[in-house]
């Protein structure tokens, strides 16, 4: 019985890894209004997709000790298929605003946009780092 349960558990773990969403990974944002940019780690958060600011950088490329490091920038996103993601939120640290988010994955480029109170803003196209 133990061998059967262990085999079933290993199959489940393998299946989960095999179905990892193509959006998972590390993404470099475009520079914000201040010229700063960051690295966002995108991964599963339960059945949803989220992204956390891993590191921040000044315009000259030196690391910035931002209070937003470790903060969720993307959360509650759903994979809609065909590289489209919606239903979640995107936080913009430079504007200190949370937007109803939309993501579109195309190869190693991730178009980020969001709206709040009918005002929509593009977060630009992020580039996959890994």
PDB file of N, CA and C in Angstrom, residues 9-67:
ATOM      1  N   UNK A   9       1.898   9.642  -5.556  1.00  0.00           N
ATOM      2  CA  UNK A   9       2.394  10.965  -5.183  1.00  0.00           C
ATOM      3  C   UNK A   9       3.474  11.433  -6.148  1.00  0.00           C
ATOM      4  N   UNK A  10       4.376  10.557  -6.521  1.00  0.00           N
ATOM      5  CA  UNK A  10       5.447  10.919  -7.445  1.00  0.00           C
ATOM      6  C   UNK A  10       4.879  11.245  -8.833  1.00  0.00           C
ATOM      7  N   UNK A  11       3.876  10.517  -9.252  1.00  0.00           N
ATOM      8  CA  UNK A  11       3.225  10.790 -10.533  1.00  0.00           C
ATOM      9  C   UNK A  11       2.585  12.169 -10.509  1.00  0.00           C
ATOM     10  N   UNK A  12       1.923  12.505  -9.415  1.00  0.00           N
ATOM     11  CA  UNK A  12       1.287  13.812  -9.277  1.00  0.00           C
ATOM     12  C   UNK A  12       2.320  14.928  -9.313  1.00  0.00           C
ATOM     13  N   UNK A  13       3.438  14.760  -8.598  1.00  0.00           N
ATOM     14  CA  UNK A  13       4.498  15.766  -8.588  1.00  0.00           C
ATOM     15  C   UNK A  13       5.068  15.930  -9.990  1.00  0.00           C
ATOM     16  N   UNK A  14       5.310  14.838 -10.681  1.00  0.00           N
ATOM     17  CA  UNK A  14       5.833  14.897 -12.048  1.00  0.00           C
ATOM     18  C   UNK A  14       4.865  15.568 -12.994  1.00  0.00           C
ATOM     19  N   UNK A  15       3.586  15.283 -12.851  1.00  0.00           N
ATOM     20  CA  UNK A  15       2.568  15.889 -13.717  1.00  0.00           C
ATOM     21  C   UNK A  15       2.483  17.382 -13.479  1.00  0.00           C
ATOM     22  N   UNK A  16       2.586  17.804 -12.235  1.00  0.00           N
ATOM     23  CA  UNK A  16       2.538  19.230 -11.914  1.00  0.00           C
ATOM     24  C   UNK A  16       3.700  19.960 -12.565  1.00  0.00           C
ATOM     25  N   UNK A  17       4.909  19.388 -12.468  1.00  0.00           N
ATOM     26  CA  UNK A  17       6.082  20.019 -13.074  1.00  0.00           C
ATOM     27  C   UNK A  17       5.948  20.066 -14.592  1.00  0.00           C
ATOM     28  N   UNK A  18       5.359  19.014 -15.177  1.00  0.00           N
ATOM     29  CA  UNK A  18       5.213  18.955 -16.627  1.00  0.00           C
ATOM     30  C   UNK A  18       4.240  20.014 -17.128  1.00  0.00           C
ATOM     31  N   UNK A  19       3.305  20.443 -16.295  1.00  0.00           N
ATOM     32  CA  UNK A  19       2.310  21.425 -16.707  1.00  0.00           C
ATOM     33  C   UNK A  19       2.618  22.825 -16.185  1.00  0.00           C
ATOM     34  N   UNK A  20       3.872  23.105 -15.876  1.00  0.00           N
ATOM     35  CA  UNK A  20       4.244  24.442 -15.419  1.00  0.00           C
ATOM     36  C   UNK A  20       3.873  25.456 -16.490  1.00  0.00           C
ATOM     37  N   UNK A  21       3.266  26.544 -16.083  1.00  0.00           N
ATOM     38  CA  UNK A  21       2.825  27.561 -17.024  1.00  0.00           C
ATOM     39  C   UNK A  21       4.030  28.245 -17.669  1.00  0.00           C
ATOM     40  N   UNK A  22       3.977  28.540 -18.958  1.00  0.00           N
ATOM     41  CA  UNK A  22       5.117  29.166 -19.627  1.00  0.00           C
ATOM     42  C   UNK A  22       5.446  30.577 -19.129  1.00  0.00           C
ATOM     43  N   UNK A  23       4.566  31.190 -18.371  1.00  0.00           N
ATOM     44  CA  UNK A  23       4.843  32.528 -17.836  1.00  0.00           C
ATOM     45  C   UNK A  23       5.784  32.469 -16.623  1.00  0.00           C
ATOM     46  N   UNK A  24       5.907  31.285 -16.009  1.00  0.00           N
ATOM     47  CA  UNK A  24       6.748  31.151 -14.819  1.00  0.00           C
ATOM     48  C   UNK A  24       8.196  31.475 -15.163  1.00  0.00           C
ATOM     49  N   UNK A  25       8.849  32.199 -14.261  1.00  0.00           N
ATOM     50  CA  UNK A  25      10.249  32.552 -14.447  1.00  0.00           C
ATOM     51  C   UNK A  25      10.519  33.944 -13.912  1.00  0.00           C
ATOM     52  N   UNK A  26      11.668  34.479 -14.297  1.00  0.00           N
ATOM     53  CA  UNK A  26      12.083  35.808 -13.846  1.00  0.00           C
ATOM     54  C   UNK A  26      12.017  36.774 -15.020  1.00  0.00           C
ATOM     55  N   UNK A  27      11.404  37.923 -14.772  1.00  0.00           N
ATOM     56  CA  UNK A  27      11.162  38.929 -15.799  1.00  0.00           C
ATOM     57  C   UNK A  27      11.765  40.270 -15.395  1.00  0.00           C
ATOM     58  N   UNK A  28      12.394  40.957 -16.352  1.00  0.00           N
ATOM     59  CA  UNK A  28      12.940  42.297 -16.136  1.00  0.00           C
ATOM     60  C   UNK A  28      11.902  43.306 -16.607  1.00  0.00           C
ATOM     61  N   UNK A  29      11.510  44.209 -15.721  1.00  0.00           N
ATOM     62  CA  UNK A  29      10.522  45.238 -16.062  1.00  0.00           C
ATOM     63  C   UNK A  29      11.171  46.326 -16.912  1.00  0.00           C
ATOM     64  N   UNK A  30      10.331  47.158 -17.498  1.00  0.00           N
ATOM     65  CA  UNK A  30      10.860  48.347 -18.167  1.00  0.00           C
ATOM     66  C   UNK A  30      11.142  49.382 -17.070  1.00  0.00           C
ATOM     67  N   UNK A  31      11.962  50.385 -17.347  1.00  0.00           N
ATOM     68  CA  UNK A  31      12.194  51.440 -16.352  1.00  0.00           C
ATOM     69  C   UNK A  31      10.891  52.170 -16.011  1.00  0.00           C
ATOM     70  N   UNK A  32      10.714  52.495 -14.731  1.00  0.00           N
ATOM     71  CA  UNK A  32       9.531  53.241 -14.303  1.00  0.00           C
ATOM     72  C   UNK A  32       9.742  54.732 -14.539  1.00  0.00           C
ATOM     73  N   UNK A  33       8.844  55.558 -14.022  1.00  0.00           N
ATOM     74  CA  UNK A  33       8.929  57.008 -14.214  1.00  0.00           C
ATOM     75  C   UNK A  33      10.223  57.604 -13.649  1.00  0.00           C
ATOM     76  N   UNK A  34      10.851  56.887 -12.707  1.00  0.00           N
ATOM     77  CA  UNK A  34      12.090  57.366 -12.093  1.00  0.00           C
ATOM     78  C   UNK A  34      13.325  56.753 -12.745  1.00  0.00           C
ATOM     79  N   UNK A  35      13.123  55.876 -13.728  1.00  0.00           N
ATOM     80  CA  UNK A  35      14.241  55.203 -14.384  1.00  0.00           C
ATOM     81  C   UNK A  35      14.646  53.900 -13.714  1.00  0.00           C
ATOM     82  N   UNK A  36      13.994  53.564 -12.596  1.00  0.00           N
ATOM     83  CA  UNK A  36      14.308  52.323 -11.883  1.00  0.00           C
ATOM     84  C   UNK A  36      13.602  51.145 -12.544  1.00  0.00           C
ATOM     85  N   UNK A  37      14.181  49.961 -12.391  1.00  0.00           N
ATOM     86  CA  UNK A  37      13.553  48.755 -12.928  1.00  0.00           C
ATOM     87  C   UNK A  37      13.761  47.614 -11.949  1.00  0.00           C
ATOM     88  N   UNK A  38      13.095  46.501 -12.200  1.00  0.00           N
ATOM     89  CA  UNK A  38      13.184  45.390 -11.264  1.00  0.00           C
ATOM     90  C   UNK A  38      13.140  44.042 -11.937  1.00  0.00           C
ATOM     91  N   UNK A  39      13.397  43.021 -11.124  1.00  0.00           N
ATOM     92  CA  UNK A  39      13.265  41.632 -11.541  1.00  0.00           C
ATOM     93  C   UNK A  39      12.088  41.039 -10.787  1.00  0.00           C
ATOM     94  N   UNK A  40      11.138  40.488 -11.533  1.00  0.00           N
ATOM     95  CA  UNK A  40       9.920  39.920 -10.969  1.00  0.00           C
ATOM     96  C   UNK A  40       9.956  38.410 -11.137  1.00  0.00           C
ATOM     97  N   UNK A  41       9.823  37.675 -10.037  1.00  0.00           N
ATOM     98  CA  UNK A  41       9.725  36.216 -10.084  1.00  0.00           C
ATOM     99  C   UNK A  41       8.248  35.848 -10.181  1.00  0.00           C
ATOM    100  N   UNK A  42       7.866  35.232 -11.310  1.00  0.00           N
ATOM    101  CA  UNK A  42       6.486  34.831 -11.546  1.00  0.00           C
ATOM    102  C   UNK A  42       6.365  33.328 -11.312  1.00  0.00           C
ATOM    103  N   UNK A  43       5.389  32.947 -10.503  1.00  0.00           N
ATOM    104  CA  UNK A  43       5.214  31.542 -10.127  1.00  0.00           C
ATOM    105  C   UNK A  43       3.754  31.288  -9.767  1.00  0.00           C
ATOM    106  N   UNK A  44       3.468  30.040  -9.472  1.00  0.00           N
ATOM    107  CA  UNK A  44       2.121  29.664  -9.026  1.00  0.00           C
ATOM    108  C   UNK A  44       1.910  30.114  -7.594  1.00  0.00           C
ATOM    109  N   UNK A  45       0.713  30.580  -7.330  1.00  0.00           N
ATOM    110  CA  UNK A  45       0.262  30.885  -5.970  1.00  0.00           C
ATOM    111  C   UNK A  45      -1.054  30.137  -5.810  1.00  0.00           C
ATOM    112  N   UNK A  46      -0.972  28.882  -5.414  1.00  0.00           N
ATOM    113  CA  UNK A  46      -2.156  28.037  -5.402  1.00  0.00           C
ATOM    114  C   UNK A  46      -2.564  27.784  -6.838  1.00  0.00           C
ATOM    115  N   UNK A  47      -3.807  28.047  -7.167  1.00  0.00           N
ATOM    116  CA  UNK A  47      -4.296  27.843  -8.532  1.00  0.00           C
ATOM    117  C   UNK A  47      -4.146  29.102  -9.391  1.00  0.00           C
ATOM    118  N   UNK A  48      -3.630  30.160  -8.822  1.00  0.00           N
ATOM    119  CA  UNK A  48      -3.464  31.434  -9.525  1.00  0.00           C
ATOM    120  C   UNK A  48      -1.991  31.675  -9.840  1.00  0.00           C
ATOM    121  N   UNK A  49      -1.715  32.793 -10.493  1.00  0.00           N
ATOM    122  CA  UNK A  49      -0.352  33.181 -10.839  1.00  0.00           C
ATOM    123  C   UNK A  49      -0.042  34.493 -10.144  1.00  0.00           C
ATOM    124  N   UNK A  50       1.164  34.573  -9.576  1.00  0.00           N
ATOM    125  CA  UNK A  50       1.575  35.815  -8.931  1.00  0.00           C
ATOM    126  C   UNK A  50       3.030  36.115  -9.279  1.00  0.00           C
ATOM    127  N   UNK A  51       3.445  37.338  -9.026  1.00  0.00           N
ATOM    128  CA  UNK A  51       4.813  37.760  -9.274  1.00  0.00           C
ATOM    129  C   UNK A  51       5.300  38.639  -8.150  1.00  0.00           C
ATOM    130  N   UNK A  52       6.515  38.363  -7.681  1.00  0.00           N
ATOM    131  CA  UNK A  52       7.091  39.086  -6.554  1.00  0.00           C
ATOM    132  C   UNK A  52       8.337  39.835  -7.003  1.00  0.00           C
ATOM    133  N   UNK A  53       8.486  41.073  -6.550  1.00  0.00           N
ATOM    134  CA  UNK A  53       9.670  41.865  -6.864  1.00  0.00           C
ATOM    135  C   UNK A  53      10.854  41.277  -6.110  1.00  0.00           C
ATOM    136  N   UNK A  54      11.787  40.685  -6.854  1.00  0.00           N
ATOM    137  CA  UNK A  54      12.944  40.035  -6.244  1.00  0.00           C
ATOM    138  C   UNK A  54      14.074  41.030  -5.984  1.00  0.00           C
ATOM    139  N   UNK A  55      14.343  41.901  -6.955  1.00  0.00           N
ATOM    140  CA  UNK A  55      15.416  42.898  -6.845  1.00  0.00           C
ATOM    141  C   UNK A  55      15.006  44.153  -7.583  1.00  0.00           C
ATOM    142  N   UNK A  56      15.549  45.276  -7.136  1.00  0.00           N
ATOM    143  CA  UNK A  56      15.309  46.569  -7.772  1.00  0.00           C
ATOM    144  C   UNK A  56      16.646  47.176  -8.164  1.00  0.00           C
ATOM    145  N   UNK A  57      16.635  47.977  -9.227  1.00  0.00           N
ATOM    146  CA  UNK A  57      17.870  48.573  -9.731  1.00  0.00           C
ATOM    147  C   UNK A  57      17.664  50.044 -10.056  1.00  0.00           C
ATOM    148  N   UNK A  58      18.715  50.841  -9.830  1.00  0.00           N
ATOM    149  CA  UNK A  58      18.746  52.244 -10.214  1.00  0.00           C
ATOM    150  C   UNK A  58      18.933  52.332 -11.721  1.00  0.00           C
ATOM    151  N   UNK A  59      18.726  53.519 -12.301  1.00  0.00           N
ATOM    152  CA  UNK A  59      18.918  53.666 -13.748  1.00  0.00           C
ATOM    153  C   UNK A  59      20.315  53.262 -14.224  1.00  0.00           C
ATOM    154  N   UNK A  60      21.327  53.399 -13.355  1.00  0.00           N
ATOM    155  CA  UNK A  60      22.694  53.038 -13.752  1.00  0.00           C
ATOM    156  C   UNK A  60      22.977  51.536 -13.621  1.00  0.00           C
ATOM    157  N   UNK A  61      21.980  50.762 -13.187  1.00  0.00           N
ATOM    158  CA  UNK A  61      22.140  49.312 -13.073  1.00  0.00           C
ATOM    159  C   UNK A  61      22.601  48.829 -11.713  1.00  0.00           C
ATOM    160  N   UNK A  62      22.893  49.763 -10.801  1.00  0.00           N
ATOM    161  CA  UNK A  62      23.291  49.339  -9.461  1.00  0.00           C
ATOM    162  C   UNK A  62      22.046  48.935  -8.666  1.00  0.00           C
ATOM    163  N   UNK A  63      22.237  47.966  -7.777  1.00  0.00           N
ATOM    164  CA  UNK A  63      21.104  47.456  -7.012  1.00  0.00           C
ATOM    165  C   UNK A  63      20.558  48.516  -6.067  1.00  0.00           C
ATOM    166  N   UNK A  64      19.236  48.577  -5.994  1.00  0.00           N
ATOM    167  CA  UNK A  64      18.520  49.544  -5.180  1.00  0.00           C
ATOM    168  C   UNK A  64      17.863  48.819  -4.019  1.00  0.00           C
ATOM    169  N   UNK A  65      18.073  49.298  -2.812  1.00  0.00           N
ATOM    170  CA  UNK A  65      17.451  48.691  -1.641  1.00  0.00           C
ATOM    171  C   UNK A  65      16.048  49.281  -1.480  1.00  0.00           C
ATOM    172  N   UNK A  66      15.119  48.764  -2.281  1.00  0.00           N
ATOM    173  CA  UNK A  66      13.756  49.292  -2.297  1.00  0.00           C
ATOM    174  C   UNK A  66      12.905  48.660  -1.201  1.00  0.00           C
ATOM    175  N   UNK A  67      12.032  49.441  -0.581  1.00  0.00           N
ATOM    176  CA  UNK A  67      11.103  48.866   0.394  1.00  0.00           C
ATOM    177  C   UNK A  67      10.091  47.930  -0.273  1.00  0.00           C
TER     178      UNK A  67
END
